[in-house]
Tab-separated table of C-alpha atoms in Angstrom:
chain	number	residue	atom	x	y	z
A	1	MET	CA	46.825	-35.118	227.155
A	2	LYS	CA	45.936	-34.518	223.519
A	3	TYR	CA	43.688	-37.346	222.381
A	4	LYS	CA	43.867	-38.273	218.715
A	5	LEU	CA	41.348	-41.093	218.377
A	6	LEU	CA	37.878	-41.732	219.790
A	7	CYS	CA	36.576	-45.320	219.763
A	8	LEU	CA	32.838	-45.719	220.374
A	9	ASP	CA	30.649	-48.730	220.953
A	10	ILE	CA	27.225	-48.344	219.334
A	11	ASP	CA	24.356	-50.128	221.089
A	12	GLY	CA	23.926	-49.007	224.674
A	13	THR	CA	26.625	-46.361	224.206
A	14	LEU	CA	26.188	-44.161	221.141
A	15	LEU	CA	22.514	-45.098	220.805
A	16	ASP	CA	19.880	-44.512	223.467
A	17	ASP	CA	17.348	-47.156	224.451
A	18	ASP	CA	15.205	-46.187	221.445
A	19	LYS	CA	18.182	-46.866	219.140
A	20	LYS	CA	18.545	-43.147	218.395
A	21	ILE	CA	21.541	-40.794	218.435
A	22	SER	CA	20.690	-37.642	220.344
A	23	LYS	CA	21.384	-34.285	218.721
A	24	ARG	CA	23.800	-33.304	221.481
A	25	THR	CA	25.765	-36.533	221.221
A	26	ALA	CA	25.971	-36.343	217.428
A	27	GLU	CA	27.147	-32.736	217.545
A	28	SER	CA	29.823	-33.508	220.131
A	29	ILE	CA	31.238	-36.263	217.892
A	30	ARG	CA	31.194	-33.991	214.835
A	31	LYS	CA	33.010	-31.294	216.799
A	32	ALA	CA	35.630	-33.801	217.958
A	33	ALA	CA	36.147	-34.819	214.323
A	34	ALA	CA	36.433	-31.148	213.355
A	35	GLU	CA	39.283	-30.846	215.865
A	36	GLY	CA	41.132	-33.579	213.967
A	37	ILE	CA	40.249	-36.550	216.155
A	38	LYS	CA	39.810	-39.834	214.287
A	39	ILE	CA	36.436	-41.461	214.946
A	40	VAL	CA	36.176	-45.242	215.225
A	41	LEU	CA	32.868	-47.095	215.538
A	42	SER	CA	33.478	-50.428	217.270
A	43	SER	CA	30.592	-52.865	217.409
A	44	GLY	CA	29.421	-56.433	217.413
A	45	ARG	CA	27.224	-55.331	214.527
A	46	MET	CA	27.827	-56.427	210.963
A	47	PRO	CA	29.080	-53.775	208.498
A	48	ALA	CA	25.579	-52.825	207.275
A	49	GLY	CA	24.614	-52.056	210.864
A	50	VAL	CA	27.626	-49.786	211.332
A	51	ASP	CA	27.427	-48.122	207.911
A	52	CYS	CA	24.024	-46.640	208.719
A	53	ILE	CA	25.386	-45.093	211.935
A	54	GLU	CA	28.340	-43.552	210.088
A	55	LYS	CA	25.921	-42.081	207.540
A	56	GLU	CA	23.713	-40.618	210.262
A	57	LEU	CA	26.689	-39.001	211.995
A	58	GLY	CA	27.928	-37.542	208.721
A	59	VAL	CA	31.524	-38.193	209.765
A	60	GLU	CA	33.955	-40.539	208.044
A	61	CYS	CA	34.698	-43.347	210.485
A	62	ILE	CA	36.904	-46.377	210.692
A	63	LYS	CA	34.544	-49.274	211.386
A	64	ILE	CA	35.409	-52.188	213.646
A	65	CYS	CA	32.637	-54.692	212.906
A	66	ASN	CA	31.637	-58.221	213.894
A	67	ALA	CA	33.106	-57.930	217.411
A	68	GLY	CA	36.537	-56.839	216.177
A	69	THR	CA	36.963	-59.503	213.497
A	70	TYR	CA	36.326	-57.304	210.449
A	71	ILE	CA	37.733	-53.781	210.108
A	72	LEU	CA	36.873	-51.313	207.359
A	73	ALA	CA	38.594	-48.061	206.452
A	74	GLN	CA	37.435	-45.918	203.543
A	75	GLY	CA	35.176	-48.750	202.445
A	76	LYS	CA	37.964	-51.333	202.238
A	77	CYS	CA	38.676	-54.267	204.529
A	78	ILE	CA	41.973	-53.742	206.338
A	79	ARG	CA	41.742	-56.738	208.675
A	80	SER	CA	39.699	-59.942	208.749
A	81	GLU	CA	39.887	-62.732	211.333
A	82	ARG	CA	38.050	-66.038	210.967
A	83	LEU	CA	36.802	-69.099	212.832
A	84	SER	CA	37.003	-72.580	211.370
A	85	VAL	CA	34.030	-74.200	209.694
A	86	GLU	CA	34.380	-77.067	212.193
A	87	THR	CA	33.877	-74.627	215.065
A	88	MET	CA	30.758	-73.278	213.392
A	89	LEU	CA	29.344	-76.792	213.128
A	90	ASP	CA	30.271	-77.695	216.723
A	91	ILE	CA	28.455	-74.666	218.093
A	92	HIS	CA	25.488	-75.278	215.825
A	93	ARG	CA	25.171	-78.901	216.948
A	94	ASP	CA	26.004	-78.390	220.639
A	95	PHE	CA	23.987	-75.238	221.297
A	96	ALA	CA	21.726	-74.019	218.496
A	97	ILE	CA	20.137	-77.427	217.903
A	98	LYS	CA	20.073	-78.349	221.595
A	99	TRP	CA	18.362	-75.108	222.619
A	100	GLU	CA	16.265	-74.894	219.453
A	101	ILE	CA	17.533	-71.421	218.574
A	102	PRO	CA	19.029	-70.095	215.323
A	103	LEU	CA	22.770	-69.753	214.929
A	104	TRP	CA	23.727	-66.363	213.483
A	105	ILE	CA	26.715	-66.587	211.129
A	106	PHE	CA	28.682	-63.569	209.911
A	107	GLN	CA	31.146	-63.622	207.023
A	108	ASP	CA	32.595	-60.324	205.836
A	109	LYS	CA	29.532	-58.228	204.915
A	110	GLU	CA	27.073	-61.143	204.902
A	111	TRP	CA	24.697	-62.425	207.586
A	112	TYR	CA	23.218	-65.926	207.638
A	113	VAL	CA	20.845	-67.555	210.143
A	114	THR	CA	19.837	-71.191	210.559
A	115	GLY	CA	16.278	-70.214	211.454
A	116	TRP	CA	14.009	-67.284	212.195
A	117	ASP	CA	12.796	-66.218	215.642
A	118	LYS	CA	11.856	-63.080	217.570
A	119	PHE	CA	15.496	-62.048	218.018
A	120	VAL	CA	16.302	-62.268	214.306
A	121	ASP	CA	13.081	-60.427	213.560
A	122	ARG	CA	13.947	-57.668	216.024
A	123	GLU	CA	17.470	-57.287	214.641
A	124	THR	CA	16.168	-56.832	211.097
A	125	GLY	CA	14.177	-53.892	212.431
A	126	ILE	CA	17.405	-52.308	213.689
A	127	VAL	CA	19.990	-53.256	211.067
A	128	PRO	CA	19.090	-52.502	207.426
A	129	TYR	CA	19.873	-56.016	206.238
A	130	ARG	CA	17.827	-59.191	205.861
A	131	PRO	CA	19.791	-62.379	206.588
A	132	GLU	CA	19.719	-65.452	204.391
A	133	VAL	CA	18.261	-68.547	206.062
A	134	VAL	CA	20.640	-71.455	205.502
A	135	ASP	CA	21.305	-75.052	206.458
A	136	ALA	CA	24.501	-74.984	208.529
A	137	GLU	CA	25.785	-78.301	207.188
A	138	ALA	CA	25.239	-77.260	203.567
A	139	LEU	CA	26.848	-73.870	204.162
A	140	ALA	CA	29.846	-75.561	205.783
A	141	SER	CA	30.272	-77.890	202.796
A	142	ARG	CA	30.146	-74.947	200.385
A	143	TRP	CA	32.626	-72.909	202.386
A	144	LYS	CA	35.038	-75.839	202.548
A	145	ARG	CA	34.986	-76.029	198.752
A	146	GLU	CA	35.465	-72.269	198.503
A	147	ALA	CA	38.189	-72.240	201.194
A	148	THR	CA	36.438	-69.557	203.224
A	149	ARG	CA	35.231	-69.291	206.820
A	150	PRO	CA	33.041	-67.161	209.107
A	151	ASN	CA	34.274	-64.148	211.071
A	152	LYS	CA	31.837	-64.428	213.946
A	153	LEU	CA	28.938	-66.457	215.328
A	154	LEU	CA	26.145	-65.340	217.629
A	155	LEU	CA	23.519	-67.008	219.790
A	156	ALA	CA	20.458	-65.030	220.858
A	157	ALA	CA	17.970	-66.097	223.499
A	158	ASP	CA	16.213	-64.880	226.622
A	159	PRO	CA	18.630	-63.761	229.386
A	160	GLU	CA	18.051	-66.845	231.546
A	161	GLN	CA	18.903	-69.150	228.645
A	162	ILE	CA	21.905	-67.082	227.603
A	163	SER	CA	23.323	-67.292	231.122
A	164	VAL	CA	23.132	-71.104	231.112
A	165	ILE	CA	24.495	-71.417	227.555
A	166	TYR	CA	27.388	-69.090	228.380
A	167	GLU	CA	28.453	-71.113	231.406
A	168	GLU	CA	28.261	-74.376	229.462
A	169	MET	CA	30.286	-72.905	226.614
A	170	LYS	CA	32.953	-71.635	229.018
A	171	GLY	CA	33.057	-75.098	230.570
A	172	ARG	CA	33.650	-76.741	227.207
A	173	LYS	CA	36.459	-74.286	226.527
A	174	ALA	CA	38.030	-74.920	229.943
A	175	ARG	CA	37.955	-78.667	229.244
A	176	LYS	CA	39.523	-78.009	225.818
A	177	GLU	CA	36.782	-79.869	224.014
A	178	ARG	CA	37.174	-80.129	220.253
A	179	SER	CA	37.278	-76.736	218.554
A	180	TYR	CA	36.250	-74.766	221.650
A	181	GLN	CA	39.922	-74.093	222.301
A	182	GLU	CA	39.971	-71.681	219.361
A	183	ILE	CA	37.081	-69.457	220.441
A	184	GLY	CA	36.699	-66.301	222.455
A	185	MET	CA	33.279	-65.219	223.676
A	186	ALA	CA	31.564	-62.285	225.314
A	187	CYS	CA	28.083	-60.924	225.875
A	188	SER	CA	27.211	-57.786	223.936
A	189	ALA	CA	23.798	-57.713	225.643
A	190	ASP	CA	22.034	-59.937	228.142
A	191	THR	CA	20.400	-61.713	225.180
A	192	PHE	CA	23.503	-62.151	222.966
A	193	ILE	CA	26.619	-64.322	223.119
A	194	GLU	CA	29.203	-63.285	220.531
A	195	ILE	CA	31.677	-65.984	219.468
A	196	PHE	CA	34.907	-65.066	217.667
A	197	PRO	CA	38.456	-66.361	217.173
A	198	TRP	CA	40.500	-66.703	220.340
A	199	GLY	CA	42.822	-63.730	220.817
A	200	VAL	CA	40.632	-61.420	218.759
A	201	ASP	CA	38.589	-58.735	220.489
A	202	LYS	CA	37.765	-55.042	220.352
A	203	GLY	CA	40.996	-54.206	222.158
A	204	LYS	CA	43.166	-56.006	219.596
A	205	ALA	CA	41.155	-54.342	216.844
A	206	LEU	CA	41.782	-50.924	218.393
A	207	LEU	CA	45.522	-51.676	218.497
A	208	ALA	CA	45.418	-52.646	214.807
A	209	VAL	CA	43.740	-49.339	213.948
A	210	CYS	CA	46.250	-47.388	216.036
A	211	GLU	CA	49.148	-49.131	214.293
A	212	ARG	CA	47.694	-48.347	210.874
A	213	LEU	CA	47.195	-44.673	211.750
A	214	GLY	CA	50.470	-44.272	213.646
A	215	ILE	CA	48.658	-43.292	216.839
A	216	SER	CA	49.770	-44.458	220.280
A	217	PRO	CA	47.042	-46.251	222.274
A	218	GLU	CA	47.816	-43.761	225.046
A	219	ASN	CA	46.343	-41.050	222.832
A	220	THR	CA	42.988	-42.793	222.466
A	221	ILE	CA	39.657	-42.732	224.279
A	222	ALA	CA	37.268	-45.684	224.218
A	223	ILE	CA	33.677	-45.638	225.499
A	224	GLY	CA	31.450	-48.682	226.013
A	225	ASP	CA	28.914	-50.451	228.177
A	226	GLN	CA	29.111	-54.258	227.858
A	227	GLU	CA	31.465	-57.190	228.399
A	228	LEU	CA	32.424	-57.117	224.723
A	229	ASP	CA	33.801	-53.591	225.281
A	230	ILE	CA	36.092	-54.396	228.212
A	231	PRO	CA	39.221	-55.155	226.101
A	232	MET	CA	39.015	-51.817	224.275
A	233	ILE	CA	38.395	-49.979	227.560
A	234	GLU	CA	41.558	-51.598	228.939
A	235	THR	CA	43.551	-50.868	225.759
A	236	ALA	CA	42.730	-47.181	225.380
A	237	GLY	CA	44.661	-44.460	227.146
A	238	MET	CA	41.346	-43.319	228.632
A	239	GLY	CA	38.663	-45.977	229.111
A	240	ILE	CA	35.203	-44.602	229.837
A	241	ALA	CA	32.178	-46.558	231.024
A	242	MET	CA	28.655	-45.439	230.318
A	243	GLY	CA	26.459	-44.933	233.361
A	244	ASN	CA	24.385	-47.897	232.177
A	245	ALA	CA	27.456	-50.136	231.770
A	246	ILE	CA	27.782	-53.496	233.477
A	247	ALA	CA	29.632	-53.487	236.801
A	248	GLY	CA	32.616	-55.394	235.372
A	249	LEU	CA	33.275	-52.685	232.810
A	250	LYS	CA	32.878	-49.853	235.298
A	251	GLU	CA	35.523	-51.503	237.469
A	252	LYS	CA	38.005	-51.416	234.569
A	253	ALA	CA	37.197	-47.883	233.413
A	254	ASP	CA	39.107	-44.700	234.227
A	255	PHE	CA	35.904	-42.675	234.304
A	256	VAL	CA	32.153	-43.272	234.416
A	257	THR	CA	29.989	-40.867	232.440
A	258	GLY	CA	26.227	-40.494	232.145
A	259	THR	CA	23.981	-43.166	230.679
A	260	ASN	CA	23.167	-43.631	227.016
A	261	ASN	CA	19.861	-41.855	227.692
A	262	GLU	CA	21.645	-38.896	229.330
A	263	ASP	CA	24.092	-37.918	226.571
A	264	GLY	CA	26.905	-39.718	228.365
A	265	ILE	CA	29.200	-39.529	225.338
A	266	ALA	CA	28.697	-35.779	224.972
A	267	SER	CA	29.440	-35.230	228.667
A	268	ALA	CA	32.646	-37.263	228.395
A	269	LEU	CA	33.811	-35.425	225.290
A	270	GLU	CA	33.188	-32.064	226.919
A	271	GLU	CA	35.216	-33.217	229.907
A	272	PHE	CA	38.189	-34.767	228.138
A	273	VAL	CA	38.263	-33.943	224.430
A	274	LEU	CA	36.651	-30.738	223.216
A	275	THR	CA	38.538	-27.496	223.518
A	276	PRO	CA	36.825	-24.681	225.447
A	277	LYS	CA	35.525	-23.064	222.258
A	278	PHE	CA	33.552	-26.250	221.533
A	279	ALA	CA	32.637	-27.432	225.017
A	280	GLY	CA	29.623	-26.154	226.888
A	281	CYS	CA	27.934	-24.592	223.830
A	282	TRP	CA	24.664	-26.381	224.053
């Protein structure tokens, strides 16, 4: 099959454990682009965190940001999905305050936090953006006046805490408590819970990109490693799991490649995408 679009997760997939793109992986993506394949970067990251990856690759990419809720093409927003301000406040009160952790709030290209801890500090060392520290109640009041809302929320904590928080949040959703009915959630790492509008995910975002480009999902490849990536793995014509992917994603994938530290993307592209003149020239 002739694939026309390549959709890549970033952390744990495109980047190795040192948050670097290997030379071989970068070259394989550039060669795929040279063959006319559209490149999509799909991440839980905010736009600033995806922009820097696009720049490093040196390839024009469509960027699915904020866990599929904010899509950019040629620098312009082509799709934006939002949570309610009430949901933001519920999650802040029920989880961030209870567990004494900051709530991360994403709106378009902006990032806000309700406090500063080791996880925020670490993220600012990865993403070239410094968040604004805000009071959630005051921000909610301002956004109500401005008739705007957040795209995505995130809770970061140690894995043991995240596991407990995740189960409690799923329980609230199952019981249809307050605004929890309107949320979807997934882990993008064992320290992160991403919270986004119900029915919005990386798979739906991939479909939106395919529709815009006139490409059938059957002619796409998606590669990822975490729970957040499962919908796009299921949506793509060829879903590929990294060797370091969680078991649940590997079960859904059509193929398992090498790990993010073993040029897994490059190996997959050589296997399924690059023509013989490009493959195996390392």
